[in-house]
Each structure stands twice: as C-alpha cells, then as structure tokens.
Short mmCIF file of C-alpha atoms in Angstrom, two decimals:
data_model
loop_
_atom_site.label_atom_id
_atom_site.label_comp_id
_atom_site.label_asym_id
_atom_site.label_seq_id
_atom_site.Cartn_x
_atom_site.Cartn_y
_atom_site.Cartn_z
CA MET A 1 0.00 0.00 0.00
CA THR A 2 3.00 2.31 0.03
CA GLU A 3 2.55 3.35 -3.59
CA ILE A 4 -0.58 5.49 -3.12
CA SER A 5 0.27 9.13 -2.53
CA VAL A 6 -0.81 10.82 0.66
CA LEU A 7 -2.85 13.40 -1.22
CA SER A 8 -4.85 10.83 -3.12
CA ILE A 9 -5.60 8.93 0.09
CA PHE A 10 -6.83 12.16 1.63
CA LEU A 11 -9.07 12.99 -1.33
CA ALA A 12 -10.32 9.44 -1.60
CA ALA A 13 -11.24 9.42 2.09
CA VAL A 14 -13.25 12.61 1.65
CA PHE A 15 -15.01 11.82 -1.61
CA THR A 16 -14.78 8.44 -3.28
CA ASN A 17 -14.37 6.27 -0.21
CA ASN A 18 -16.47 8.39 2.12
CA ILE A 19 -16.63 6.46 5.36
CA LEU A 20 -20.31 7.19 5.87
CA LEU A 21 -21.63 6.88 2.34
CA THR A 22 -19.63 3.88 1.16
CA ASN A 23 -18.91 2.07 4.42
CA TYR A 24 -22.06 3.00 6.36
CA LEU A 25 -20.02 3.88 9.42
CA GLY A 26 -21.23 6.43 11.95
CA MET A 27 -24.85 6.02 10.92
CA CYS A 28 -26.28 6.14 14.44
CA SER A 29 -25.13 9.62 15.37
CA PHE A 30 -25.63 10.64 11.75
CA LEU A 31 -29.33 9.85 11.89
CA ALA A 32 -29.77 11.20 15.39
CA VAL A 33 -28.04 14.55 15.07
CA SER A 34 -28.43 15.53 11.43
CA SER A 35 -31.66 17.46 11.88
CA GLU A 36 -29.92 20.78 12.51
CA VAL A 37 -27.04 22.35 10.56
CA LYS A 38 -25.34 23.97 13.54
CA ALA A 39 -25.23 20.89 15.71
CA SER A 40 -24.13 18.82 12.73
CA ALA A 41 -21.24 21.14 12.02
CA GLY A 42 -20.17 20.92 15.67
CA LEU A 43 -20.28 17.16 15.70
CA GLY A 44 -18.54 17.04 12.33
CA MET A 45 -15.69 19.16 13.65
CA ALA A 46 -15.33 17.05 16.76
CA VAL A 47 -15.32 13.82 14.75
CA THR A 48 -12.75 15.17 12.29
CA PHE A 49 -10.42 16.22 15.10
CA VAL A 50 -10.74 13.01 17.09
CA MET A 51 -10.47 10.79 14.02
CA ALA A 52 -7.37 12.57 12.73
CA VAL A 53 -5.54 12.31 16.05
CA THR A 54 -6.64 8.81 17.08
CA SER A 55 -5.72 7.42 13.65
CA VAL A 56 -2.16 8.56 14.23
CA LEU A 57 -2.11 7.48 17.90
CA ASN A 58 -3.45 4.04 17.08
CA TRP A 59 -0.97 3.68 14.22
CA ILE A 60 1.86 4.35 16.66
CA VAL A 61 0.38 1.94 19.20
CA GLU A 62 -0.06 -0.75 16.53
CA HIS A 63 3.46 -0.52 15.12
CA HIS A 64 5.45 0.23 18.26
CA ILE A 65 3.58 -1.68 20.93
CA LEU A 66 1.26 -4.35 19.56
CA VAL A 67 3.41 -5.73 16.76
CA PRO A 68 6.70 -5.93 18.73
CA LEU A 69 4.90 -7.58 21.66
CA ASP A 70 2.97 -9.92 19.39
CA LEU A 71 -0.36 -8.73 20.78
CA VAL A 72 -2.11 -7.94 17.51
CA TYR A 73 -5.13 -10.03 18.49
CA MET A 74 -5.73 -7.56 21.34
CA ARG A 75 -6.13 -4.77 18.79
CA TYR A 76 -9.82 -4.09 19.36
CA ILE A 77 -9.53 -3.59 23.09
CA VAL A 78 -6.42 -1.47 22.86
CA TYR A 79 -7.82 0.73 20.11
CA ILE A 80 -11.02 1.39 21.96
CA ILE A 81 -9.12 2.26 25.14
CA VAL A 82 -6.92 4.72 23.22
CA ILE A 83 -9.98 6.33 21.66
CA ALA A 84 -11.89 6.54 24.94
CA ALA A 85 -8.89 7.94 26.81
CA PHE A 86 -8.20 10.50 24.13
CA VAL A 87 -11.80 11.67 24.01
CA GLN A 88 -11.85 12.03 27.79
CA LEU A 89 -8.61 14.01 27.72
CA VAL A 90 -9.84 16.35 25.01
CA GLU A 91 -13.05 16.90 26.92
CA MET A 92 -11.16 17.90 30.06
CA ILE A 93 -8.77 20.19 28.18
CA ILE A 94 -11.52 21.94 26.26
CA GLU A 95 -13.54 22.42 29.43
CA ARG A 96 -10.61 24.24 31.08
CA VAL A 97 -9.33 26.20 28.11
CA SER A 98 -12.32 27.49 26.22
CA GLU A 99 -15.83 27.92 27.50
CA SER A 100 -17.30 28.66 24.06
CA LEU A 101 -15.59 25.72 22.38
CA TYR A 102 -16.80 23.47 25.18
CA SER A 103 -20.37 24.52 24.74
CA ALA A 104 -20.04 23.98 21.00
CA LEU A 105 -18.26 20.62 21.04
CA GLY A 106 -18.45 19.39 24.61
CA ILE A 107 -21.84 17.72 24.43
CA PHE A 108 -20.79 15.71 21.39
CA LEU A 109 -17.55 14.34 22.76
CA PRO A 110 -18.97 11.47 24.84
CA LEU A 111 -20.95 10.38 21.79
CA ILE A 112 -17.77 10.03 19.80
CA THR A 113 -16.23 7.17 21.77
CA VAL A 114 -18.90 4.86 20.46
CA ASN A 115 -18.99 6.35 16.99
CA CYS A 116 -18.22 3.42 14.70
CA ALA A 117 -16.54 5.68 12.18
CA ILE A 118 -13.63 6.44 14.51
CA LEU A 119 -12.87 2.81 15.29
CA GLY A 120 -13.60 1.92 11.68
CA ALA A 121 -11.03 4.36 10.31
CA THR A 122 -8.39 2.98 12.64
CA LEU A 123 -9.20 -0.62 11.69
CA PHE A 124 -9.14 0.15 7.96
CA ILE A 125 -5.74 1.76 8.39
CA ALA A 126 -4.43 -1.31 10.21
CA ILE A 127 -5.85 -3.78 7.71
CA ARG A 128 -4.73 -1.85 4.62
CA GLU A 129 -1.24 -1.50 6.15
CA TYR A 130 -0.89 2.23 5.60
CA THR A 131 2.28 4.10 6.49
CA LEU A 132 2.14 6.84 9.12
CA PRO A 133 1.61 9.77 6.68
CA GLN A 134 -1.04 7.74 4.86
CA ALA A 135 -2.75 6.96 8.16
CA ALA A 136 -2.79 10.64 9.09
CA ALA A 137 -4.21 11.55 5.67
CA TYR A 138 -6.87 8.85 5.90
CA GLY A 139 -7.89 9.89 9.41
CA ALA A 140 -8.16 13.59 8.57
CA GLY A 141 -9.86 12.93 5.24
CA GLY A 142 -12.26 10.39 6.69
CA GLY A 143 -13.33 12.81 9.40
CA LEU A 144 -13.76 15.62 6.92
CA GLY A 145 -15.78 13.39 4.61
CA TRP A 146 -18.05 12.40 7.48
CA ALA A 147 -18.49 16.05 8.47
CA LEU A 148 -19.29 16.97 4.88
CA ALA A 149 -21.93 14.28 4.66
CA ILE A 150 -23.63 15.14 7.95
CA VAL A 151 -23.72 18.90 7.26
CA ALA A 152 -25.10 18.35 3.76
CA MET A 153 -27.67 15.99 5.22
CA ALA A 154 -28.71 18.48 7.88
CA GLY A 155 -29.19 21.13 5.20
CA ILE A 156 -31.39 18.82 3.20
CA ARG A 157 -33.38 17.76 6.23
CA GLN A 158 -34.10 21.34 7.22
CA LYS A 159 -35.52 21.92 3.75
CA MET A 160 -37.43 18.67 4.04
CA ALA A 161 -39.10 19.67 7.29
CA ARG A 162 -42.15 21.05 5.53
CA ALA A 163 -42.32 18.42 2.82
CA ARG A 164 -45.08 15.86 3.02
CA VAL A 165 -43.64 12.41 3.47
CA PRO A 166 -45.71 9.20 3.57
CA ARG A 167 -46.29 8.29 7.20
CA GLY A 168 -44.34 5.08 7.49
CA LEU A 169 -41.44 6.62 5.62
CA SER A 170 -41.02 9.77 7.70
CA GLY A 171 -38.09 9.95 10.09
CA ALA A 172 -35.53 7.25 9.60
CA GLY A 173 -36.90 5.94 6.32
CA ILE A 174 -36.72 9.19 4.39
CA SER A 175 -33.31 9.95 5.91
CA LEU A 176 -32.01 6.67 4.53
CA VAL A 177 -33.44 7.44 1.11
CA ILE A 178 -31.75 10.85 1.10
CA THR A 179 -28.49 9.30 2.25
CA GLY A 180 -28.78 6.78 -0.55
CA ILE A 181 -29.21 9.54 -3.11
CA MET A 182 -26.21 11.34 -1.62
CA ALA A 183 -24.20 8.15 -1.88
CA LEU A 184 -25.23 7.93 -5.54
CA ALA A 185 -24.01 11.47 -6.09
CA PHE A 186 -20.70 10.67 -4.42
CA ILE A 187 -20.23 7.71 -6.75
CA GLY A 188 -19.86 10.38 -9.42
CA PHE A 189 -16.48 11.21 -7.89
CA SER A 190 -15.21 7.70 -8.29
CA GLY A 191 -13.62 8.43 -11.65
CA MET A 192 -11.14 10.56 -9.73
CA ILE A 193 -9.34 8.13 -7.45
CA ARG A 194 -10.00 4.66 -6.17
CA ILE A 195 -8.53 3.02 -3.11
CA ASN A 196 -9.55 -0.21 -1.57
CA MET B 1 -34.34 -20.36 32.65
CA SER B 2 -37.47 -22.11 33.88
CA ALA B 3 -38.31 -19.47 36.49
CA ALA B 4 -37.99 -16.71 33.93
CA ARG B 5 -39.84 -18.43 31.12
CA PRO B 6 -43.03 -16.39 31.07
CA LYS B 7 -40.90 -13.27 30.83
CA ALA B 8 -38.58 -14.79 28.27
CA GLY B 9 -41.39 -15.20 25.76
CA ARG B 10 -42.18 -11.55 26.06
CA VAL B 11 -38.54 -10.59 25.76
CA PHE B 12 -38.32 -12.48 22.48
CA ALA B 13 -41.51 -10.96 21.07
CA ASP B 14 -40.16 -7.52 21.93
CA GLY B 15 -36.76 -8.06 20.37
CA LEU B 16 -38.05 -9.65 17.20
CA LEU B 17 -40.96 -7.39 16.43
CA ARG B 18 -42.63 -5.01 18.80
CA ASN B 19 -39.48 -3.23 19.83
CA ASN B 20 -37.26 -4.34 16.97
CA PRO B 21 -33.93 -2.52 17.24
CA VAL B 22 -33.81 -1.58 13.57
CA PHE B 23 -37.41 -0.59 12.86
CA VAL B 24 -38.35 1.04 16.11
CA GLN B 25 -35.08 2.27 17.51
CA VAL B 26 -33.12 2.58 14.20
CA LEU B 27 -29.96 1.58 15.99
CA GLY B 28 -26.83 -0.20 15.02
CA ILE B 29 -27.13 -0.46 11.29
CA CYS B 30 -23.56 0.79 11.00
CA SER B 31 -21.38 -2.23 11.03
CA THR B 32 -23.54 -4.80 9.34
CA LEU B 33 -25.21 -2.91 6.52
CA ALA B 34 -21.84 -2.68 4.78
CA VAL B 35 -21.62 -6.43 4.23
CA THR B 36 -25.22 -6.96 3.11
CA ASN B 37 -24.25 -7.14 -0.57
CA VAL B 38 -23.35 -10.80 -0.02
CA PHE B 39 -25.82 -13.00 1.86
CA GLU B 40 -23.23 -15.40 3.26
CA ASN B 41 -21.12 -12.63 4.83
CA THR B 42 -24.22 -11.11 6.36
CA LEU B 43 -25.12 -14.44 7.90
CA VAL B 44 -21.73 -14.71 9.59
CA MET B 45 -21.89 -11.11 10.81
CA CYS B 46 -25.36 -11.71 12.24
CA ILE B 47 -24.20 -14.82 14.06
CA GLY B 48 -21.39 -12.69 15.48
CA LEU B 49 -23.84 -10.06 16.60
CA VAL B 50 -26.18 -12.53 18.29
CA PHE B 51 -23.17 -14.15 19.95
CA THR B 52 -21.87 -10.80 21.21
CA THR B 53 -25.17 -9.32 22.40
CA GLY B 54 -26.12 -12.55 24.14
CA LEU B 55 -22.85 -13.15 25.94
CA SER B 56 -22.03 -9.55 26.75
CA ASN B 57 -25.50 -9.07 28.21
CA PHE B 58 -24.98 -12.24 30.25
CA SER B 59 -21.57 -11.28 31.59
CA LEU B 60 -22.45 -7.65 32.23
CA SER B 61 -25.52 -8.75 34.12
CA LEU B 62 -23.33 -10.99 36.29
CA LEU B 63 -21.02 -8.07 36.97
CA ARG B 64 -23.74 -5.47 37.38
CA SER B 65 -23.46 -5.01 41.14
CA MET B 66 -19.69 -4.64 40.91
CA ILE B 67 -19.50 -1.99 38.19
CA PRO B 68 -19.15 1.56 39.55
CA GLY B 69 -21.60 3.90 37.87
CA ARG B 70 -19.07 6.45 36.71
CA ILE B 71 -16.93 4.10 34.64
CA ARG B 72 -19.89 1.98 33.55
CA MET B 73 -19.57 2.77 29.85
CA ILE B 74 -15.92 1.89 29.57
CA VAL B 75 -16.41 -1.39 31.45
CA GLU B 76 -19.26 -2.26 29.10
CA THR B 77 -17.15 -1.46 26.07
CA LEU B 78 -14.28 -3.61 27.30
CA VAL B 79 -16.49 -6.60 28.05
CA ILE B 80 -18.10 -6.30 24.61
CA ALA B 81 -14.69 -5.93 22.95
CA SER B 82 -13.48 -9.11 24.67
CA TRP B 83 -16.39 -11.13 23.29
CA VAL B 84 -15.83 -9.70 19.83
CA ILE B 85 -12.19 -10.76 20.01
CA VAL B 86 -13.30 -14.28 20.93
CA PHE B 87 -15.67 -14.35 17.98
CA ASP B 88 -13.03 -12.93 15.66
CA ILE B 89 -10.56 -15.65 16.64
CA ILE B 90 -13.22 -18.35 16.15
CA ILE B 91 -14.10 -17.32 12.61
CA LYS B 92 -10.47 -16.71 11.71
CA ALA B 93 -9.84 -20.33 12.60
CA THR B 94 -12.96 -21.87 11.09
CA LEU B 95 -13.91 -19.62 8.14
CA PRO B 96 -10.69 -17.89 7.08
CA GLU B 97 -12.05 -16.71 3.71
CA ILE B 98 -15.14 -15.08 5.12
CA SER B 99 -13.06 -13.58 7.90
CA LYS B 100 -10.89 -11.96 5.26
CA ALA B 101 -13.89 -10.66 3.33
CA LEU B 102 -15.42 -9.18 6.47
CA GLY B 103 -12.15 -7.49 7.41
CA ALA B 104 -12.63 -4.58 9.75
CA TYR B 105 -16.37 -5.09 10.09
CA VAL B 106 -16.15 -7.85 12.67
CA GLY B 107 -14.26 -5.49 14.97
CA LEU B 108 -16.91 -2.88 14.42
CA ILE B 109 -19.48 -5.01 16.21
CA ILE B 110 -17.95 -3.42 19.32
CA THR B 111 -19.32 -0.02 18.42
CA ASN B 112 -22.63 -1.38 17.22
CA CYS B 113 -25.12 0.63 19.20
CA ILE B 114 -27.43 -2.32 19.80
CA VAL B 115 -24.89 -4.23 21.86
CA MET B 116 -24.18 -1.25 24.07
CA GLY B 117 -27.82 -0.18 24.08
CA ARG B 118 -29.05 -3.53 25.37
CA ALA B 119 -26.33 -3.64 27.99
CA GLU B 120 -27.37 -0.22 29.25
CA ALA B 121 -31.09 -0.69 28.95
CA PHE B 122 -31.49 -4.28 30.06
CA ALA B 123 -28.45 -6.15 31.36
CA LEU B 124 -27.63 -3.67 34.11
CA ALA B 125 -31.07 -4.04 35.63
CA ASN B 126 -31.89 -7.72 35.19
CA LYS B 127 -30.75 -11.22 36.06
CA PRO B 128 -28.10 -12.93 33.89
CA LEU B 129 -30.20 -15.52 32.08
CA ILE B 130 -33.04 -13.24 31.13
CA SER B 131 -30.47 -10.65 30.05
CA MET B 132 -28.89 -13.21 27.80
CA ALA B 133 -32.31 -13.99 26.33
CA ASP B 134 -32.87 -10.30 25.74
CA GLY B 135 -29.48 -9.98 24.04
CA ILE B 136 -30.17 -12.95 21.78
CA ALA B 137 -33.68 -11.73 20.98
CA ASN B 138 -32.45 -8.29 19.98
CA GLY B 139 -29.59 -9.80 18.03
CA LEU B 140 -32.06 -12.00 16.15
CA GLY B 141 -34.49 -9.13 15.64
CA TYR B 142 -31.67 -7.21 14.06
CA SER B 143 -30.42 -10.18 12.08
CA TRP B 144 -33.66 -10.97 10.28
CA VAL B 145 -33.88 -7.42 9.01
CA LEU B 146 -30.30 -7.39 7.80
CA LEU B 147 -30.68 -10.84 6.24
CA ALA B 148 -33.77 -9.62 4.40
CA VAL B 149 -31.77 -6.66 3.08
CA ALA B 150 -28.93 -8.98 2.06
CA PHE B 151 -31.37 -11.33 0.34
CA VAL B 152 -32.80 -8.56 -1.82
CA ARG B 153 -29.39 -7.05 -2.56
CA GLU B 154 -27.73 -10.29 -3.58
CA LEU B 155 -30.74 -11.46 -5.59
CA LEU B 156 -31.09 -8.26 -7.58
CA GLY B 157 -27.43 -7.33 -7.63
CA SER B 158 -25.88 -10.66 -8.59
CA GLY B 159 -28.89 -12.80 -9.48
CA SER B 160 -27.85 -15.34 -6.88
CA ILE B 161 -28.47 -16.46 -3.32
CA LEU B 162 -25.60 -17.80 -1.21
CA GLY B 163 -23.46 -17.73 -4.35
CA ALA B 164 -25.79 -20.04 -6.31
CA ARG B 165 -27.35 -18.49 -9.41
CA VAL B 166 -31.12 -18.54 -9.05
CA LEU B 167 -32.18 -16.09 -11.72
CA GLY B 168 -31.57 -17.25 -15.28
CA GLU B 169 -29.27 -15.81 -17.92
CA TRP B 170 -31.98 -13.36 -18.95
CA TRP B 171 -31.49 -11.45 -15.72
CA THR B 172 -29.40 -8.28 -15.93
CA ASN B 173 -27.66 -7.59 -12.65
CA TRP B 174 -28.54 -4.34 -10.94
CA ASN B 175 -25.08 -3.08 -10.13
CA ILE B 176 -26.49 -0.37 -7.93
CA MET B 177 -27.65 -3.04 -5.47
CA VAL B 178 -24.11 -4.24 -4.90
CA MET B 179 -22.86 -0.70 -4.38
CA ALA B 180 -23.44 1.38 -1.27
CA PRO B 181 -26.63 3.27 -2.28
CA GLY B 182 -28.47 -0.04 -2.79
CA GLY B 183 -28.17 -0.82 0.90
CA PHE B 184 -29.67 2.51 1.90
CA PHE B 185 -32.59 2.16 -0.50
CA VAL B 186 -33.46 -1.43 0.37
CA LEU B 187 -33.36 -0.74 4.11
CA ALA B 188 -35.46 2.40 3.67
CA ILE B 189 -38.11 0.50 1.73
CA LEU B 190 -38.16 -2.28 4.31
CA ILE B 191 -38.56 0.23 7.14
CA TRP B 192 -41.35 1.90 5.18
CA ILE B 193 -43.24 -1.37 4.75
CA VAL B 194 -42.92 -2.46 8.37
CA ARG B 195 -43.62 0.94 9.90
CA GLY B 196 -46.57 1.47 7.64
CA ARG B 197 -48.00 -1.78 8.95
CA MET B 198 -47.26 -0.87 12.55
CA GLU B 199 -48.94 2.50 12.24
CA ARG B 200 -51.99 1.02 10.68
CA ASN B 201 -52.20 -1.43 13.57
CA LYS B 202 -51.49 1.03 16.30
CA GLU B 203 -52.60 4.63 15.92
CA GLY B 204 -50.51 7.35 17.48
CA ALA B 205 -47.33 5.30 17.66
CA ARG B 206 -44.27 6.93 16.13
#
C-alpha cells in the first residue's frame, strides 16, 4: 500500500471512499443529530479532530507496541481504550481552556467514543497497512468526509421539514433514502481516485 | 431459565418485532449494513452479533453489582470488545475466507449501538439468564432485518443467493444493489413497509 500518494488517500477518504456513504459507518449519530445544521457542524468538527488524532495514535500503538509484543489479536480492546482515553482528555482540556468551544463541542464528545466511524477508520488503516503519513491523511480525510456528509444531510433535512412524506417513511426511512441519493451522487467522484 | 420463562417469551416478542432494534429504535445499522451485498457474509456477521449481544449481556448482568456507575460505559465497552475478540478468533480459525472478506467489520461489532444499548437498557437491571435472552432476541431481531436486506441485494445485484445463481441468464444484474446506495434504499423501503403496517395497527405510535 505504500505506492498510493498521501494526497490521493486524503481525497479518496473525503469523496470516493467516504466512510459514511460507502462504508455506512457512523450512521447512528448521523441519523440522530443531522436534523440541525449547527449541531451537525459541531459534531462534524469534533469527529474530524478526534479521528485525525486517534488514527495517528493508534498507528503508533499498533506498530510500536502491539506488533513488537505480538499482541495484535488484542487490537480491538487497545484501540477502543486509546480512543476513549483521548476523548476524555480532550473533553477535560476543552472544558478548562475554552468555554465557548466546550459549549459547541463538549456535548458531542462522549458520543464520539462509540462512533463506529472512529474505530472503523483505525481498523481500515491497520488492515490496509498504511504508512504513518497515509494513516494521518486517511484519518483527517475520513473525518472531513463524514463532516461533509452530515452537514449536507442536515441542510437537506431542514428543507425537508415542511415536505409531506408518507407516514411510514417519515423519520428514519426518508433519511435513509436521502443518504442513498447522496451516496449515488458521491459515486460520481469515483472516476477521480479509487482506493480499496 | 425455567423461572424466567413467562418473561422470556415476552422478551423475544419484543426483540423480534414489537421493539425491533432496527425498525423502532433505528440503531446499530452501521457495522452490518456494509456487508449486506453478499448474503453469506451477512449471515456470519449476524451470528457474530447474536453471539456478542447474548454473551455480553450475560456477563455484564453478572457483573452489574460490581460496576461503579461512573466508569460503567468503559467497562461495558471492554467486556463487549473481549467477546468480539473471541468471535473474531473463532471465525479466523474456522472460516478464514469469510473472515478476510469481512475485514474490519467484525471489529466494528464493538461499536454497534445495539450491543451497548441492550447492555445499558437491560443487562444492568436484570438477572443474567433473562439478560442473555434479551441480548439474543435483539440480536435476532436485528439479524432478520439485515438478512432480508442482504437477500434482496444479492438477488437483484448478482442474481444469486448464497453464491448459487437462481435467476436465469436473462437477468441483468442491478449493479447499484451491490454498491453502497443499494443498501440505503433497500433498508429504507423495508422500514417503510414495516412501519406502515405498525402505524396502521397502532394509531398514534411513532
């Protein structure tokens, strides 16, 4: 996997291999929060930040602790601990340093530990055997792609609020249909780059 | 389970239909929807999910009086992660090809909201055996939905079921079904059908 350039991994993570629209990761918070643009942007920012940093942290843990000690099968537990610890740390720092940032991001941080997209990005990086710069690019790009999707979705849902939707379809059903159409649109980017 | 049997029946009815995690709670579609383009992979993932929800509910219920409230979530996550590791090792040993195809998704069972949701909502307040039944029931309730999605996607997308061609040569594969948007559309339609039924049966329910 060393031959793919860092830039193309970054772009692929945002557009063609969008972690939400092609891998369905992070759907739970996506469906729950995406009804308002402002909250979505906040959550998107928090996810991007946490995903970018934990991707790098977990890469270091994988290559300098788990592999030398032959503990790769413990991956899942170790990754989730790193993510949870990091999220907790960020929450405490933000609370002390910036009141306004805390009120914007703080409420979303606990949600992030169990956001599948964060763990998913880390696991994809491990399985695809990325190098450190590639891992950083994938983490940042993946987070950004997720943020892009949730903000776009929130915009659409605000417009949809007054639309008349068949009763059984309203709520989750129509959100999934919209997400599907968004995923279709994102397939249009796939001529650009392709990673797997 | 004999003492808990009358309750167990109810628990199963809830998990499979009345309070189905996918239709009613719309939880946890993350990790499994991604593999629904192939029926066989979905089947293995669903077994993994039932295994994890059942056993993590059981063990968390055993531990429930010992877990301090403040670090409850992290303890839950670690117990769930341990069971997922066990499952991962089992399928690596028995079904190496499927394990490879599933890749990261087995690990993502850990962050599947249903597992955590059932632990929080049920296992921490109930006895071990009934908690295990609740975990299995919710796992199964989730599985049948995902298997239905996988059935439609593989049938329309590849003209086959479990790898065996069932539609004749005349059938043109719908490539969209194998790709990501297909999963969203099929699940949306399924939710529409089931919720439409539920609402007709029970007025005022969301």
